[in-house]
Amino acid sequence: MTTKHDRAGNVLDVNCPSRLVLDRIAEKWTGLVVLVLGDGTLRFGELRERVGGVAPKVLTQTLRGLERDGLLTRTVYAEVPPRVEYTLTDLGRSLREPLAVVQAWAENNVSKVMAARERHGG
């Protein structure tokens, strides 16, 4: 049985919901969170430290969005204090490879981009 969600998307179509998916992965912190969680399950503080530079409120919002979109799971353990862990789902892990390509491109081309910015005046 197929559903309306079983079809391929087209991000160039203004009415296509695949744009929502592109928006999710294009958010500033999403890629970094997915890359960091690719190394395994982490608690909030560990995740925040490894991502670096993200405010707790913004990281919380990012994690909630990733959970809502099925890219990660949030597990709460009944301990005092409560322990919360974040883990990529299979869908989230499938995003690691394309993000790793973007990461490699950014790291390989940072000097060219920074030189272009300098030539442009900052």
JSON list of C-alpha atoms in Angstrom, two decimals:
[
{"chain": "A", "resi": 1, "resn": "MET", "atom": "CA", "xyz": [0.00, 0.00, 0.00]},
{"chain": "A", "resi": 2, "resn": "THR", "atom": "CA", "xyz": [1.41, 3.40, -0.95]},
{"chain": "A", "resi": 3, "resn": "THR", "atom": "CA", "xyz": [0.69, 6.71, 0.70]},
{"chain": "A", "resi": 4, "resn": "LYS", "atom": "CA", "xyz": [1.08, 10.31, -0.36]},
{"chain": "A", "resi": 5, "resn": "HIS", "atom": "CA", "xyz": [4.47, 10.24, 1.43]},
{"chain": "A", "resi": 6, "resn": "ASP", "atom": "CA", "xyz": [5.85, 7.44, -0.75]},
{"chain": "A", "resi": 7, "resn": "ARG", "atom": "CA", "xyz": [6.52, 9.66, -3.75]},
{"chain": "A", "resi": 8, "resn": "ALA", "atom": "CA", "xyz": [9.77, 11.40, -4.65]},
{"chain": "A", "resi": 9, "resn": "GLY", "atom": "CA", "xyz": [9.98, 15.11, -4.11]},
{"chain": "A", "resi": 10, "resn": "ASN", "atom": "CA", "xyz": [11.12, 18.07, -6.18]},
{"chain": "A", "resi": 11, "resn": "VAL", "atom": "CA", "xyz": [12.67, 20.89, -4.15]},
{"chain": "A", "resi": 12, "resn": "LEU", "atom": "CA", "xyz": [12.37, 23.21, -7.15]},
{"chain": "A", "resi": 13, "resn": "ASP", "atom": "CA", "xyz": [8.58, 22.94, -6.98]},
{"chain": "A", "resi": 14, "resn": "VAL", "atom": "CA", "xyz": [7.36, 25.69, -4.66]},
{"chain": "A", "resi": 15, "resn": "ASN", "atom": "CA", "xyz": [4.49, 23.49, -3.46]},
{"chain": "A", "resi": 16, "resn": "CYS", "atom": "CA", "xyz": [6.54, 20.38, -2.77]},
{"chain": "A", "resi": 17, "resn": "PRO", "atom": "CA", "xyz": [6.98, 19.41, 0.90]},
{"chain": "A", "resi": 18, "resn": "SER", "atom": "CA", "xyz": [10.53, 18.28, 0.11]},
{"chain": "A", "resi": 19, "resn": "ARG", "atom": "CA", "xyz": [11.41, 21.94, 0.65]},
{"chain": "A", "resi": 20, "resn": "LEU", "atom": "CA", "xyz": [10.63, 21.40, 4.33]},
{"chain": "A", "resi": 21, "resn": "VAL", "atom": "CA", "xyz": [13.21, 18.60, 4.38]},
{"chain": "A", "resi": 22, "resn": "LEU", "atom": "CA", "xyz": [15.77, 20.80, 2.64]},
{"chain": "A", "resi": 23, "resn": "ASP", "atom": "CA", "xyz": [15.04, 23.57, 5.15]},
{"chain": "A", "resi": 24, "resn": "ARG", "atom": "CA", "xyz": [15.70, 21.14, 8.01]},
{"chain": "A", "resi": 25, "resn": "ILE", "atom": "CA", "xyz": [19.09, 19.99, 6.72]},
{"chain": "A", "resi": 26, "resn": "ALA", "atom": "CA", "xyz": [20.10, 23.50, 5.67]},
{"chain": "A", "resi": 27, "resn": "GLU", "atom": "CA", "xyz": [19.60, 24.94, 9.17]},
{"chain": "A", "resi": 28, "resn": "LYS", "atom": "CA", "xyz": [22.79, 26.25, 10.73]},
{"chain": "A", "resi": 29, "resn": "TRP", "atom": "CA", "xyz": [23.21, 23.63, 13.47]},
{"chain": "A", "resi": 30, "resn": "THR", "atom": "CA", "xyz": [21.55, 20.56, 11.94]},
{"chain": "A", "resi": 31, "resn": "GLY", "atom": "CA", "xyz": [24.55, 19.38, 9.93]},
{"chain": "A", "resi": 32, "resn": "LEU", "atom": "CA", "xyz": [26.93, 19.74, 12.83]},
{"chain": "A", "resi": 33, "resn": "VAL", "atom": "CA", "xyz": [24.61, 17.87, 15.19]},
{"chain": "A", "resi": 34, "resn": "VAL", "atom": "CA", "xyz": [24.19, 15.02, 12.70]},
{"chain": "A", "resi": 35, "resn": "LEU", "atom": "CA", "xyz": [27.94, 14.80, 12.09]},
{"chain": "A", "resi": 36, "resn": "VAL", "atom": "CA", "xyz": [28.70, 14.76, 15.84]},
{"chain": "A", "resi": 37, "resn": "LEU", "atom": "CA", "xyz": [26.00, 12.18, 16.62]},
{"chain": "A", "resi": 38, "resn": "GLY", "atom": "CA", "xyz": [27.37, 10.02, 13.84]},
{"chain": "A", "resi": 39, "resn": "ASP", "atom": "CA", "xyz": [30.09, 9.01, 16.30]},
{"chain": "A", "resi": 40, "resn": "GLY", "atom": "CA", "xyz": [27.46, 7.61, 18.68]},
{"chain": "A", "resi": 41, "resn": "THR", "atom": "CA", "xyz": [24.97, 8.44, 21.40]},
{"chain": "A", "resi": 42, "resn": "LEU", "atom": "CA", "xyz": [25.62, 11.61, 23.43]},
{"chain": "A", "resi": 43, "resn": "ARG", "atom": "CA", "xyz": [24.08, 13.50, 26.30]},
{"chain": "A", "resi": 44, "resn": "PHE", "atom": "CA", "xyz": [23.07, 17.14, 25.85]},
{"chain": "A", "resi": 45, "resn": "GLY", "atom": "CA", "xyz": [26.17, 18.62, 27.50]},
{"chain": "A", "resi": 46, "resn": "GLU", "atom": "CA", "xyz": [28.53, 16.37, 25.54]},
{"chain": "A", "resi": 47, "resn": "LEU", "atom": "CA", "xyz": [26.74, 17.24, 22.33]},
{"chain": "A", "resi": 48, "resn": "ARG", "atom": "CA", "xyz": [26.84, 20.96, 23.04]},
{"chain": "A", "resi": 49, "resn": "GLU", "atom": "CA", "xyz": [30.55, 20.79, 23.83]},
{"chain": "A", "resi": 50, "resn": "ARG", "atom": "CA", "xyz": [31.39, 18.84, 20.67]},
{"chain": "A", "resi": 51, "resn": "VAL", "atom": "CA", "xyz": [29.30, 21.07, 18.39]},
{"chain": "A", "resi": 52, "resn": "GLY", "atom": "CA", "xyz": [30.77, 24.20, 19.97]},
{"chain": "A", "resi": 53, "resn": "GLY", "atom": "CA", "xyz": [29.38, 27.74, 19.93]},
{"chain": "A", "resi": 54, "resn": "VAL", "atom": "CA", "xyz": [25.70, 26.84, 20.12]},
{"chain": "A", "resi": 55, "resn": "ALA", "atom": "CA", "xyz": [23.46, 28.32, 22.81]},
{"chain": "A", "resi": 56, "resn": "PRO", "atom": "CA", "xyz": [21.55, 25.76, 24.91]},
{"chain": "A", "resi": 57, "resn": "LYS", "atom": "CA", "xyz": [18.17, 27.12, 23.78]},
{"chain": "A", "resi": 58, "resn": "VAL", "atom": "CA", "xyz": [19.13, 26.89, 20.10]},
{"chain": "A", "resi": 59, "resn": "LEU", "atom": "CA", "xyz": [20.53, 23.38, 20.52]},
{"chain": "A", "resi": 60, "resn": "THR", "atom": "CA", "xyz": [17.33, 22.31, 22.26]},
{"chain": "A", "resi": 61, "resn": "GLN", "atom": "CA", "xyz": [15.25, 23.71, 19.37]},
{"chain": "A", "resi": 62, "resn": "THR", "atom": "CA", "xyz": [17.47, 21.97, 16.83]},
{"chain": "A", "resi": 63, "resn": "LEU", "atom": "CA", "xyz": [17.25, 18.64, 18.67]},
{"chain": "A", "resi": 64, "resn": "ARG", "atom": "CA", "xyz": [13.46, 18.90, 18.94]},
{"chain": "A", "resi": 65, "resn": "GLY", "atom": "CA", "xyz": [13.19, 19.54, 15.21]},
{"chain": "A", "resi": 66, "resn": "LEU", "atom": "CA", "xyz": [15.47, 16.62, 14.38]},
{"chain": "A", "resi": 67, "resn": "GLU", "atom": "CA", "xyz": [13.45, 14.36, 16.67]},
{"chain": "A", "resi": 68, "resn": "ARG", "atom": "CA", "xyz": [10.14, 15.53, 15.17]},
{"chain": "A", "resi": 69, "resn": "ASP", "atom": "CA", "xyz": [11.48, 14.86, 11.67]},
{"chain": "A", "resi": 70, "resn": "GLY", "atom": "CA", "xyz": [12.62, 11.35, 12.59]},
{"chain": "A", "resi": 71, "resn": "LEU", "atom": "CA", "xyz": [16.37, 11.98, 12.37]},
{"chain": "A", "resi": 72, "resn": "LEU", "atom": "CA", "xyz": [17.17, 11.27, 16.01]},
{"chain": "A", "resi": 73, "resn": "THR", "atom": "CA", "xyz": [15.73, 9.74, 19.12]},
{"chain": "A", "resi": 74, "resn": "ARG", "atom": "CA", "xyz": [15.72, 11.25, 22.59]},
{"chain": "A", "resi": 75, "resn": "THR", "atom": "CA", "xyz": [15.85, 8.76, 25.45]},
{"chain": "A", "resi": 76, "resn": "VAL", "atom": "CA", "xyz": [15.12, 9.87, 29.02]},
{"chain": "A", "resi": 77, "resn": "TYR", "atom": "CA", "xyz": [16.29, 7.63, 31.86]},
{"chain": "A", "resi": 78, "resn": "ALA", "atom": "CA", "xyz": [14.48, 7.74, 35.21]},
{"chain": "A", "resi": 79, "resn": "GLU", "atom": "CA", "xyz": [17.48, 8.70, 37.29]},
{"chain": "A", "resi": 80, "resn": "VAL", "atom": "CA", "xyz": [18.26, 11.55, 39.65]},
{"chain": "A", "resi": 81, "resn": "PRO", "atom": "CA", "xyz": [19.23, 13.79, 37.99]},
{"chain": "A", "resi": 82, "resn": "PRO", "atom": "CA", "xyz": [17.48, 12.60, 34.83]},
{"chain": "A", "resi": 83, "resn": "ARG", "atom": "CA", "xyz": [19.80, 11.38, 32.08]},
{"chain": "A", "resi": 84, "resn": "VAL", "atom": "CA", "xyz": [18.85, 12.23, 28.50]},
{"chain": "A", "resi": 85, "resn": "GLU", "atom": "CA", "xyz": [20.63, 10.77, 25.50]},
{"chain": "A", "resi": 86, "resn": "TYR", "atom": "CA", "xyz": [20.40, 11.54, 21.79]},
{"chain": "A", "resi": 87, "resn": "THR", "atom": "CA", "xyz": [20.99, 8.98, 19.05]},
{"chain": "A", "resi": 88, "resn": "LEU", "atom": "CA", "xyz": [20.63, 9.15, 15.28]},
{"chain": "A", "resi": 89, "resn": "THR", "atom": "CA", "xyz": [17.91, 7.01, 13.75]},
{"chain": "A", "resi": 90, "resn": "ASP", "atom": "CA", "xyz": [18.53, 5.04, 10.55]},
{"chain": "A", "resi": 91, "resn": "LEU", "atom": "CA", "xyz": [17.17, 8.03, 8.65]},
{"chain": "A", "resi": 92, "resn": "GLY", "atom": "CA", "xyz": [19.55, 10.37, 10.50]},
{"chain": "A", "resi": 93, "resn": "ARG", "atom": "CA", "xyz": [22.50, 8.06, 9.82]},
{"chain": "A", "resi": 94, "resn": "SER", "atom": "CA", "xyz": [21.60, 8.09, 6.12]},
{"chain": "A", "resi": 95, "resn": "LEU", "atom": "CA", "xyz": [22.19, 11.86, 6.15]},
{"chain": "A", "resi": 96, "resn": "ARG", "atom": "CA", "xyz": [25.79, 11.48, 7.38]},
{"chain": "A", "resi": 97, "resn": "GLU", "atom": "CA", "xyz": [27.28, 10.53, 4.02]},
{"chain": "A", "resi": 98, "resn": "PRO", "atom": "CA", "xyz": [25.96, 13.53, 2.06]},
{"chain": "A", "resi": 99, "resn": "LEU", "atom": "CA", "xyz": [26.89, 15.83, 4.96]},
{"chain": "A", "resi": 100, "resn": "ALA", "atom": "CA", "xyz": [30.39, 14.34, 5.06]},
{"chain": "A", "resi": 101, "resn": "VAL", "atom": "CA", "xyz": [30.77, 15.31, 1.39]},
{"chain": "A", "resi": 102, "resn": "VAL", "atom": "CA", "xyz": [29.71, 18.89, 2.20]},
{"chain": "A", "resi": 103, "resn": "GLN", "atom": "CA", "xyz": [32.07, 18.89, 5.22]},
{"chain": "A", "resi": 104, "resn": "ALA", "atom": "CA", "xyz": [35.00, 17.75, 3.05]},
{"chain": "A", "resi": 105, "resn": "TRP", "atom": "CA", "xyz": [34.17, 20.38, 0.43]},
{"chain": "A", "resi": 106, "resn": "ALA", "atom": "CA", "xyz": [34.06, 23.13, 3.08]},
{"chain": "A", "resi": 107, "resn": "GLU", "atom": "CA", "xyz": [37.33, 22.02, 4.67]},
{"chain": "A", "resi": 108, "resn": "ASN", "atom": "CA", "xyz": [39.07, 21.68, 1.27]},
{"chain": "A", "resi": 109, "resn": "ASN", "atom": "CA", "xyz": [37.89, 25.06, -0.01]},
{"chain": "A", "resi": 110, "resn": "VAL", "atom": "CA", "xyz": [37.96, 27.26, 3.09]},
{"chain": "A", "resi": 111, "resn": "SER", "atom": "CA", "xyz": [41.13, 29.09, 1.98]},
{"chain": "A", "resi": 112, "resn": "LYS", "atom": "CA", "xyz": [39.60, 29.90, -1.43]},
{"chain": "A", "resi": 113, "resn": "VAL", "atom": "CA", "xyz": [36.36, 31.16, 0.12]},
{"chain": "A", "resi": 114, "resn": "MET", "atom": "CA", "xyz": [38.21, 33.26, 2.71]},
{"chain": "A", "resi": 115, "resn": "ALA", "atom": "CA", "xyz": [40.47, 34.74, -0.02]},
{"chain": "A", "resi": 116, "resn": "ALA", "atom": "CA", "xyz": [37.39, 35.62, -2.08]},
{"chain": "A", "resi": 117, "resn": "ARG", "atom": "CA", "xyz": [35.81, 37.31, 0.94]},
{"chain": "A", "resi": 118, "resn": "GLU", "atom": "CA", "xyz": [38.98, 39.29, 1.52]},
{"chain": "A", "resi": 119, "resn": "ARG", "atom": "CA", "xyz": [39.12, 40.40, -2.13]},
{"chain": "A", "resi": 120, "resn": "HIS", "atom": "CA", "xyz": [35.46, 41.41, -1.89]},
{"chain": "A", "resi": 121, "resn": "GLY", "atom": "CA", "xyz": [36.17, 43.63, 1.10]},
{"chain": "A", "resi": 122, "resn": "GLY", "atom": "CA", "xyz": [35.32, 41.45, 4.04]}
]
